[in-house]
GROMACS .gro file of C-alpha atoms in nm:
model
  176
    1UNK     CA    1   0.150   1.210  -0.629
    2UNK     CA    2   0.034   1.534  -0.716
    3UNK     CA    3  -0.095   1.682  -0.385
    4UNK     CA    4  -0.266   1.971  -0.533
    5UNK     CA    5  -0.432   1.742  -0.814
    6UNK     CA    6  -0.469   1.429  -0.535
    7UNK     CA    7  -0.408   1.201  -0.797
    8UNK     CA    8  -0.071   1.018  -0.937
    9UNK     CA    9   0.080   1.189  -1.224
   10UNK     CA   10   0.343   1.078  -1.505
   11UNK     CA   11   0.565   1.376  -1.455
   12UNK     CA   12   0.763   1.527  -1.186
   13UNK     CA   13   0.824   1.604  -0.890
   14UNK     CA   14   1.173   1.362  -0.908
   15UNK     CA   15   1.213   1.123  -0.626
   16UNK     CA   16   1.580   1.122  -0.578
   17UNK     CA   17   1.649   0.807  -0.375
   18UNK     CA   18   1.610   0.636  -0.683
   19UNK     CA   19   1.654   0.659  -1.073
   20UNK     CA   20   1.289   0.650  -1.083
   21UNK     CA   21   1.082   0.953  -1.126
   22UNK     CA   22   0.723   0.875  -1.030
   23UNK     CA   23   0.540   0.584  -0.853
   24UNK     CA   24   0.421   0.427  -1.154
   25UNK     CA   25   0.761   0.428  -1.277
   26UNK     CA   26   0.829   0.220  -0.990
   27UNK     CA   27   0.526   0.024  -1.012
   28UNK     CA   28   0.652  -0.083  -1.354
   29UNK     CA   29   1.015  -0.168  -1.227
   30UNK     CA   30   0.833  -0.391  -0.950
   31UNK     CA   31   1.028  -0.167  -0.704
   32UNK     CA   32   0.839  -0.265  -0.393
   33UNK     CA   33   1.051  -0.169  -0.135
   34UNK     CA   34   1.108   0.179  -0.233
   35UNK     CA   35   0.764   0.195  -0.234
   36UNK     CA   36   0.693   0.040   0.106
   37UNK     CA   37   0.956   0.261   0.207
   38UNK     CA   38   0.767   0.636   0.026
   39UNK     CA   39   0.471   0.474   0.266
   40UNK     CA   40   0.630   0.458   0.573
   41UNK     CA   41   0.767   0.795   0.543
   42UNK     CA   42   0.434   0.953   0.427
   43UNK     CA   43   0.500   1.045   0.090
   44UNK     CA   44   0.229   0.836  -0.028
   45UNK     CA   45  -0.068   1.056   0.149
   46UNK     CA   46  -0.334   0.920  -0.033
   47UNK     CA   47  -0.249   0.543  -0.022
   48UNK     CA   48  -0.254   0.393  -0.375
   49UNK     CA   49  -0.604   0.355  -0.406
   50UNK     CA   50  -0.650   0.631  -0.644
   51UNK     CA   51  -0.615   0.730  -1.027
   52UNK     CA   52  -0.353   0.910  -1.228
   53UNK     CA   53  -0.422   1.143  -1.471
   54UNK     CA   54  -0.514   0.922  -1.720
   55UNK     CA   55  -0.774   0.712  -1.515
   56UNK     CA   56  -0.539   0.431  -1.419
   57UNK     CA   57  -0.489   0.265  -1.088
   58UNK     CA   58  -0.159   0.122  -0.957
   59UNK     CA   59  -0.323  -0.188  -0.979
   60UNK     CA   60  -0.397  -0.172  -1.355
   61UNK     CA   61  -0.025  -0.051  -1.382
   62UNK     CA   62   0.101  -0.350  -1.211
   63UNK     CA   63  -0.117  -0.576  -1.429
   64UNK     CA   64   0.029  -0.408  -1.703
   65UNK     CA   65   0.370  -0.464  -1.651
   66UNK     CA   66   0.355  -0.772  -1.519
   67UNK     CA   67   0.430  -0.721  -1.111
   68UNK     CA   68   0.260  -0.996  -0.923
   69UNK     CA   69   0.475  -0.913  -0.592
   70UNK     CA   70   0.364  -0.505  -0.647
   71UNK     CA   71   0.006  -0.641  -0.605
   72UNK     CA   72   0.109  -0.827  -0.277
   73UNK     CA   73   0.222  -0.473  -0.211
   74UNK     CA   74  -0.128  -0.291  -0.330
   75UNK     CA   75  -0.348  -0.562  -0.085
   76UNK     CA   76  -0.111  -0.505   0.197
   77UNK     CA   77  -0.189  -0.130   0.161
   78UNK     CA   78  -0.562  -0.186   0.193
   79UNK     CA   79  -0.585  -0.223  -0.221
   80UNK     CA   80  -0.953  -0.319  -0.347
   81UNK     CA   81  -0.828  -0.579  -0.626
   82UNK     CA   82  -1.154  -0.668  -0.710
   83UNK     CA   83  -1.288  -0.324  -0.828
   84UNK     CA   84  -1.212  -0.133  -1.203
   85UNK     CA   85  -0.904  -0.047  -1.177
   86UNK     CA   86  -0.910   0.156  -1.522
   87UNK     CA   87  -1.160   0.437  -1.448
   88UNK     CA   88  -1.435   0.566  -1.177
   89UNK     CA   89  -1.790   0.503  -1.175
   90UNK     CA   90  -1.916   0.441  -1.596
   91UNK     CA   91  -1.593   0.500  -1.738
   92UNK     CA   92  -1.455   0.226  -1.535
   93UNK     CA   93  -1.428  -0.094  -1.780
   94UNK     CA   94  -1.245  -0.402  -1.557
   95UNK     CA   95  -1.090  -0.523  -1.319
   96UNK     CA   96  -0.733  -0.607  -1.245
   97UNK     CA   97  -0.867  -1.025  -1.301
   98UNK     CA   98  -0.991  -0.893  -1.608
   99UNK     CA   99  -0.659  -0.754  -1.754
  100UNK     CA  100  -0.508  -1.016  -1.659
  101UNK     CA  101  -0.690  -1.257  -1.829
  102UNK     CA  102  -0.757  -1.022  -2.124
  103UNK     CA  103  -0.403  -0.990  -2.165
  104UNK     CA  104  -0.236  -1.347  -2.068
  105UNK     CA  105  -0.081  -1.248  -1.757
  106UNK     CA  106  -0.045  -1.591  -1.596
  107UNK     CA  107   0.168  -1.502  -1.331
  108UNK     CA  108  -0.060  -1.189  -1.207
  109UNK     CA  109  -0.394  -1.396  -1.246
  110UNK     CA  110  -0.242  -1.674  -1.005
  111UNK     CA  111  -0.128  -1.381  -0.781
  112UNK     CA  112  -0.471  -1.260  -0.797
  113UNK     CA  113  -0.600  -1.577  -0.704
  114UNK     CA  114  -0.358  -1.592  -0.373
  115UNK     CA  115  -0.488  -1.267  -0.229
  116UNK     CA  116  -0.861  -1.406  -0.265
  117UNK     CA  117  -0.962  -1.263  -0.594
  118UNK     CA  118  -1.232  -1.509  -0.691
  119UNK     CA  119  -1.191  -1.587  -1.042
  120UNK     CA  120  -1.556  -1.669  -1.137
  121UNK     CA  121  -1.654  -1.334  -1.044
  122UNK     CA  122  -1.758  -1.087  -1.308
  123UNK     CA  123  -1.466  -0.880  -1.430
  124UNK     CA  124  -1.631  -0.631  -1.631
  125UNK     CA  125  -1.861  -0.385  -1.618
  126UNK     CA  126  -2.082  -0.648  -1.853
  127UNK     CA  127  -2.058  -0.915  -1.628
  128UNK     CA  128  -1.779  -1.110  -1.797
  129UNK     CA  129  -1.611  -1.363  -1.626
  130UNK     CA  130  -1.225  -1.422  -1.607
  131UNK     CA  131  -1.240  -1.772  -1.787
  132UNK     CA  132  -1.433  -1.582  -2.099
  133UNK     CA  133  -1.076  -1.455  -2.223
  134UNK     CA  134  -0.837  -1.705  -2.199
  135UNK     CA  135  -0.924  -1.895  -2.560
  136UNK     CA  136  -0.799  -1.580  -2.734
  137UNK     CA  137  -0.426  -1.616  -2.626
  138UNK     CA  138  -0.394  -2.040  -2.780
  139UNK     CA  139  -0.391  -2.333  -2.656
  140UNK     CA  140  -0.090  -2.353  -2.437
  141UNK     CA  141  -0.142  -2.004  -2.259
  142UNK     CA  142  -0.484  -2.071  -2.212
  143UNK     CA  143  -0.436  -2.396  -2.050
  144UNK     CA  144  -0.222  -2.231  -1.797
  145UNK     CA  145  -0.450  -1.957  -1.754
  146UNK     CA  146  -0.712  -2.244  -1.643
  147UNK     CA  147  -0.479  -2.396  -1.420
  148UNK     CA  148  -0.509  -2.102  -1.262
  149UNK     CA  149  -0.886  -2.096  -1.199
  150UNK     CA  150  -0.907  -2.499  -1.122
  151UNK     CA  151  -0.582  -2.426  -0.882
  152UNK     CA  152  -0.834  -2.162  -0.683
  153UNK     CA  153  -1.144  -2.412  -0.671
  154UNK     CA  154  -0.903  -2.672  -0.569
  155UNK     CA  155  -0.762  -2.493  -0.253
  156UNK     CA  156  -1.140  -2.326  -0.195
  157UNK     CA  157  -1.240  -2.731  -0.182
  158UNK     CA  158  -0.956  -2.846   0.089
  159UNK     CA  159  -1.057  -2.587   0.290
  160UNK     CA  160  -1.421  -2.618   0.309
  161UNK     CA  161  -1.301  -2.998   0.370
  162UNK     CA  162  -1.079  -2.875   0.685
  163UNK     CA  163  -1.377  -2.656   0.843
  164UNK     CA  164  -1.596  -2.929   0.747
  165UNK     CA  165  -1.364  -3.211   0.971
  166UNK     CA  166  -1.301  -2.981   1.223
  167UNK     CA  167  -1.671  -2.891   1.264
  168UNK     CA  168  -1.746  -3.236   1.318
  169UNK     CA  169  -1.424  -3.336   1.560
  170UNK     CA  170  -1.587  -3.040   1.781
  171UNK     CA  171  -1.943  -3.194   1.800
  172UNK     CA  172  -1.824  -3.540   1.907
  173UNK     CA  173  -1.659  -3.363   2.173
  174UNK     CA  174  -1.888  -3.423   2.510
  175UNK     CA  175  -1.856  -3.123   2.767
  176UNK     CA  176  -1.781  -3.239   3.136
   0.00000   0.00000   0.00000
């Protein structure tokens, strides 16, 4: 974190609890407890909402390399998931759903998915949807990257079920 710059940076200053020089080095080792840890001690003033130099959030970085548990991490720490993560206002492109779809990332979609990332939601600043990229990787990713989705509508479903039953258990309840 460049405090001068308030934004991450590639380079410098060394963090020397670790062999890890910057947070998106650790975002990219999926070191989530040093990082939980740089939070508690307030070396991460700005939260992790924010760019680096290049445009990129820590949640595009964790799509990128692959860290489902680092964007447990990013929610915890008040993370938008469902916003470009790849650029501000017209330069931003799509979403960390989008990436992940774009890209294959099975595990990070259905991590996605978890924290209440709805997957028919556009991912793109054109209004793309998740589901509109998963063709492009074959047959056998893409199948698991629908699992994915029909996993989400599935648990969406048993829960509207639940409220639905427990809604009615409450009206045949008579008040004395």
């Amino acid at each position: 974190w460049d405090e001068r710059a308030r934004r991450y940076v590639y380079r410098g200053p060394e963090l020397h609890a670790c062999r890890h020089a910057t947070v998106p080095q650790l975002i990219e080792a999926g070191d989530v407890d040093l990082l939980r840890a740089l939070r508690r001690c307030g070396h991460l003033p700005g939260g992790l909402q924010g760019a680096d130099d290049l445009g990129l959030t820590p949640a595009y970085l964790a799509v990128h390399f692959d860290r489902p548990a680092v964007l447990d991490f990013l929610r915890e720490d008040g993370v938008d998931l469902t916003v470009a993560c790849d650029g501000v206002g017209a330069d931003g492109h799509g979403t960390p759903a989008f990436y992940a779809a774009f890209h294959g990332k099975v595990r990070v979609l259905r991590a996605l998915a978890r924290l209440g990332v709805a997957m028919e939601a556009p991912c793109t600043r054109f209004g793309e949807a998740p589901a509109e990229f998963f063709d492009r990787h074959g047959p056998a990713v893409a199948e698991q990257l629908r699992a994915v989705v029909t996993e989400e509508v599935t648990v969406v479903v048993k829960a509207e079920e639940v409220v639905e039953a427990v809604e009615e258990e409450r009206e045949g309840e008579t008040v004395e």
